[in-house]
CSV table of C-alpha atoms in Angstrom, one decimal:
chain,number,residue,atom,x,y,z
A,16,UNK,CA,56.6,-65.1,-40.6
A,17,UNK,CA,58.8,-61.9,-39.9
A,18,UNK,CA,57.3,-61.7,-36.5
A,19,UNK,CA,58.1,-65.4,-35.7
A,20,UNK,CA,62.0,-64.7,-36.7
A,21,UNK,CA,62.1,-61.5,-34.8
A,22,UNK,CA,60.9,-63.7,-31.7
A,23,UNK,CA,63.0,-66.5,-32.4
A,24,UNK,CA,66.0,-64.3,-32.8
A,25,UNK,CA,65.3,-62.4,-29.6
A,26,UNK,CA,64.7,-65.5,-27.5
A,27,UNK,CA,67.6,-66.5,-25.3
A,28,UNK,CA,69.8,-69.2,-26.4
A,29,UNK,CA,71.1,-72.1,-24.5
A,30,UNK,CA,74.7,-71.6,-23.2
A,31,UNK,CA,77.2,-73.6,-24.6
A,32,UNK,CA,79.8,-75.4,-22.9
A,33,UNK,CA,83.1,-74.1,-23.7
A,34,UNK,CA,85.1,-77.3,-23.2
A,35,UNK,CA,82.7,-79.2,-25.3
A,36,UNK,CA,84.4,-80.2,-28.7
A,37,UNK,CA,82.3,-81.6,-31.7
A,38,UNK,CA,84.3,-84.5,-33.6
A,39,UNK,CA,83.7,-82.9,-37.0
A,40,UNK,CA,84.7,-79.4,-35.9
A,41,UNK,CA,88.0,-78.2,-37.3
A,42,UNK,CA,90.8,-76.8,-35.2
A,43,UNK,CA,91.8,-73.1,-36.5
A,44,UNK,CA,95.2,-71.9,-36.0
A,45,UNK,CA,95.5,-68.0,-35.1
A,46,UNK,CA,95.8,-67.0,-38.6
A,47,UNK,CA,92.7,-69.0,-39.7
A,48,UNK,CA,90.9,-67.3,-36.6
A,49,UNK,CA,91.6,-64.1,-37.7
A,50,UNK,CA,90.3,-64.7,-41.2
A,51,UNK,CA,87.1,-66.0,-39.9
A,52,UNK,CA,86.7,-63.3,-37.5
A,53,UNK,CA,87.3,-60.5,-40.6
A,54,UNK,CA,84.8,-62.5,-42.8
A,55,UNK,CA,82.1,-62.3,-40.2
A,56,UNK,CA,81.7,-58.7,-40.3
A,57,UNK,CA,81.8,-58.3,-36.4
A,58,UNK,CA,83.5,-55.2,-35.1
A,59,UNK,CA,83.3,-54.5,-31.3
A,60,UNK,CA,83.8,-50.8,-31.4
A,61,UNK,CA,81.2,-50.4,-34.2
A,62,UNK,CA,78.5,-52.7,-32.4
A,63,UNK,CA,75.3,-50.9,-31.3
A,64,UNK,CA,75.1,-52.8,-27.9
A,65,UNK,CA,79.1,-51.8,-27.2
A,66,UNK,CA,78.3,-48.3,-28.1
A,67,UNK,CA,75.2,-48.1,-25.6
A,68,UNK,CA,77.3,-49.9,-23.0
A,69,UNK,CA,80.1,-47.4,-23.1
A,70,UNK,CA,77.6,-44.3,-23.1
A,71,UNK,CA,75.8,-45.9,-20.0
A,72,UNK,CA,79.4,-46.1,-18.2
A,73,UNK,CA,79.8,-42.5,-19.2
A,74,UNK,CA,76.4,-41.8,-18.1
A,75,UNK,CA,77.1,-43.3,-14.8
A,76,UNK,CA,80.6,-41.7,-14.3
A,77,UNK,CA,78.9,-38.3,-14.9
A,78,UNK,CA,76.0,-39.0,-12.5
A,79,UNK,CA,78.7,-40.0,-9.8
A,80,UNK,CA,80.7,-37.0,-10.5
A,81,UNK,CA,77.8,-34.5,-10.1
A,82,UNK,CA,75.7,-36.6,-7.6
A,83,UNK,CA,78.2,-38.9,-6.0
A,84,UNK,CA,78.7,-37.2,-2.5
A,85,UNK,CA,75.2,-38.3,-1.7
A,86,UNK,CA,75.8,-42.3,-2.2
A,87,UNK,CA,73.1,-42.7,-4.5
A,88,UNK,CA,72.8,-44.5,-7.6
A,89,UNK,CA,71.2,-43.6,-10.9
A,90,UNK,CA,68.4,-46.3,-10.4
A,91,UNK,CA,67.8,-45.2,-6.8
A,92,UNK,CA,67.5,-41.5,-8.0
A,93,UNK,CA,65.0,-43.0,-10.6
A,94,UNK,CA,62.9,-44.6,-8.0
A,95,UNK,CA,62.8,-41.3,-6.0
A,96,UNK,CA,61.9,-39.0,-9.0
A,97,UNK,CA,59.3,-41.4,-10.1
A,98,UNK,CA,57.7,-41.5,-6.6
A,99,UNK,CA,58.0,-37.9,-6.7
A,100,UNK,CA,56.0,-37.5,-9.7
A,101,UNK,CA,53.3,-40.1,-9.3
A,102,UNK,CA,53.1,-40.2,-5.6
A,103,UNK,CA,52.3,-43.3,-3.6
A,104,UNK,CA,53.3,-46.4,-5.9
A,105,UNK,CA,53.3,-50.2,-5.4
A,106,UNK,CA,56.9,-51.6,-5.5
A,107,UNK,CA,55.8,-53.7,-8.4
A,108,UNK,CA,54.6,-50.9,-10.6
A,109,UNK,CA,57.6,-48.6,-9.4
A,110,UNK,CA,59.8,-51.5,-10.9
A,111,UNK,CA,58.0,-51.5,-14.1
A,112,UNK,CA,58.0,-47.7,-14.5
A,113,UNK,CA,61.7,-47.7,-13.9
A,114,UNK,CA,62.7,-50.6,-15.9
A,115,UNK,CA,64.0,-52.3,-12.9
A,116,UNK,CA,63.5,-56.3,-12.6
A,117,UNK,CA,62.1,-57.6,-9.2
A,118,UNK,CA,65.2,-58.3,-7.5
A,119,UNK,CA,66.9,-54.9,-8.5
A,120,UNK,CA,63.6,-52.6,-7.4
A,121,UNK,CA,63.8,-54.8,-4.0
A,122,UNK,CA,67.3,-53.9,-3.4
A,123,UNK,CA,66.8,-50.2,-4.4
A,124,UNK,CA,63.8,-50.0,-2.1
A,125,UNK,CA,65.6,-51.5,0.8
A,126,UNK,CA,68.5,-48.9,0.6
A,127,UNK,CA,66.1,-45.9,0.1
A,128,UNK,CA,63.8,-47.2,3.3
A,129,UNK,CA,67.2,-47.6,5.2
A,130,UNK,CA,68.2,-44.2,4.3
A,131,UNK,CA,65.0,-42.8,5.4
A,132,UNK,CA,64.0,-41.5,2.0
A,133,UNK,CA,60.9,-43.6,1.4
A,134,UNK,CA,58.3,-45.2,3.6
A,135,UNK,CA,56.7,-48.6,3.0
A,136,UNK,CA,53.2,-49.5,3.9
A,137,UNK,CA,50.4,-51.9,3.1
A,138,UNK,CA,47.9,-50.9,0.6
A,139,UNK,CA,44.6,-50.1,2.1
A,140,UNK,CA,42.6,-51.6,-0.7
A,141,UNK,CA,44.9,-54.6,-1.4
A,142,UNK,CA,47.0,-56.0,1.6
A,143,UNK,CA,49.1,-58.0,-0.9
A,144,UNK,CA,50.6,-55.0,-2.2
A,145,UNK,CA,53.6,-52.7,-0.9
A,146,UNK,CA,53.0,-48.9,-1.3
A,147,UNK,CA,55.9,-46.7,-1.2
A,148,UNK,CA,56.1,-43.1,-0.5
A,149,UNK,CA,58.4,-40.4,-0.1
A,150,UNK,CA,59.1,-39.3,3.5
A,151,UNK,CA,59.3,-35.6,4.1
A,152,UNK,CA,63.0,-36.2,4.3
A,153,UNK,CA,62.9,-38.0,0.8
A,154,UNK,CA,60.8,-35.4,-0.7
A,155,UNK,CA,63.1,-32.2,0.2
A,156,UNK,CA,66.3,-34.6,-0.9
A,157,UNK,CA,64.8,-35.5,-4.2
A,158,UNK,CA,63.5,-32.1,-5.0
A,159,UNK,CA,67.0,-30.5,-4.1
A,160,UNK,CA,68.6,-33.2,-6.5
A,161,UNK,CA,66.4,-32.6,-9.6
A,162,UNK,CA,68.6,-30.1,-11.0
A,163,UNK,CA,71.8,-32.1,-10.7
A,164,UNK,CA,70.2,-35.2,-12.7
A,165,UNK,CA,69.2,-32.5,-15.4
A,166,UNK,CA,73.1,-31.5,-15.3
A,167,UNK,CA,74.0,-35.2,-15.6
A,168,UNK,CA,72.0,-35.4,-18.9
A,169,UNK,CA,73.1,-32.1,-20.4
A,170,UNK,CA,76.9,-32.8,-19.7
A,171,UNK,CA,76.3,-36.6,-21.3
A,172,UNK,CA,74.9,-34.8,-24.4
A,173,UNK,CA,77.2,-31.7,-24.5
A,174,UNK,CA,79.2,-33.1,-27.4
A,175,UNK,CA,75.9,-32.9,-29.6
A,176,UNK,CA,74.1,-29.9,-31.3
A,177,UNK,CA,70.7,-29.1,-30.2
A,178,UNK,CA,69.5,-30.8,-33.4
A,179,UNK,CA,71.5,-33.8,-32.6
A,180,UNK,CA,70.4,-34.2,-29.0
A,181,UNK,CA,66.9,-33.9,-30.2
A,182,UNK,CA,67.3,-36.6,-32.9
A,183,UNK,CA,69.3,-38.6,-30.6
A,184,UNK,CA,66.8,-38.6,-27.7
A,185,UNK,CA,63.9,-39.5,-30.4
A,186,UNK,CA,65.9,-42.4,-31.5
A,187,UNK,CA,66.7,-43.7,-27.9
A,188,UNK,CA,62.9,-43.2,-27.0
A,189,UNK,CA,62.2,-45.5,-30.3
A,190,UNK,CA,64.4,-48.1,-29.4
A,191,UNK,CA,63.7,-48.2,-25.9
A,192,UNK,CA,59.8,-48.3,-26.4
A,193,UNK,CA,60.3,-51.4,-28.7
A,194,UNK,CA,59.0,-54.8,-27.0
A,195,UNK,CA,61.8,-57.2,-26.4
A,196,UNK,CA,59.8,-60.2,-27.0
């Protein structure tokens, strides 16, 4: 039962039309709306999803400050570092390993190919698969930037003690490992 409720609560909800009016729905003035908001318990600044979004924005800003001269985004670097770690990988599998949907990984791969950092070829065992590898330039480029990426993480977590960093990373890993649906 609890599992069903969880699945239902995570299922996408249909969008509501903003202009749609229900006949029996009361019209609230500003004071009544503020009271309803206060009673709801909702607080944007204390909402976990909002805090994660702000941390993501900060991480992206730090990434750009440290590695921005390379015209490289965090997802692009994630793709490069993953190919460096695992070697030849299909585009589909790379997308899953880096938590990118098919359209996003497609855009990332296209840019990295255009920049001469990765090469796409057909799998020798399955012609339906695109296999990605680093070019020699991509290999050197990625290795040279690993330290910069580590610096991004260290700068992001700098306000935390070593114990807090370990606990925070453990919590993030647990949350990100939970299946969404």
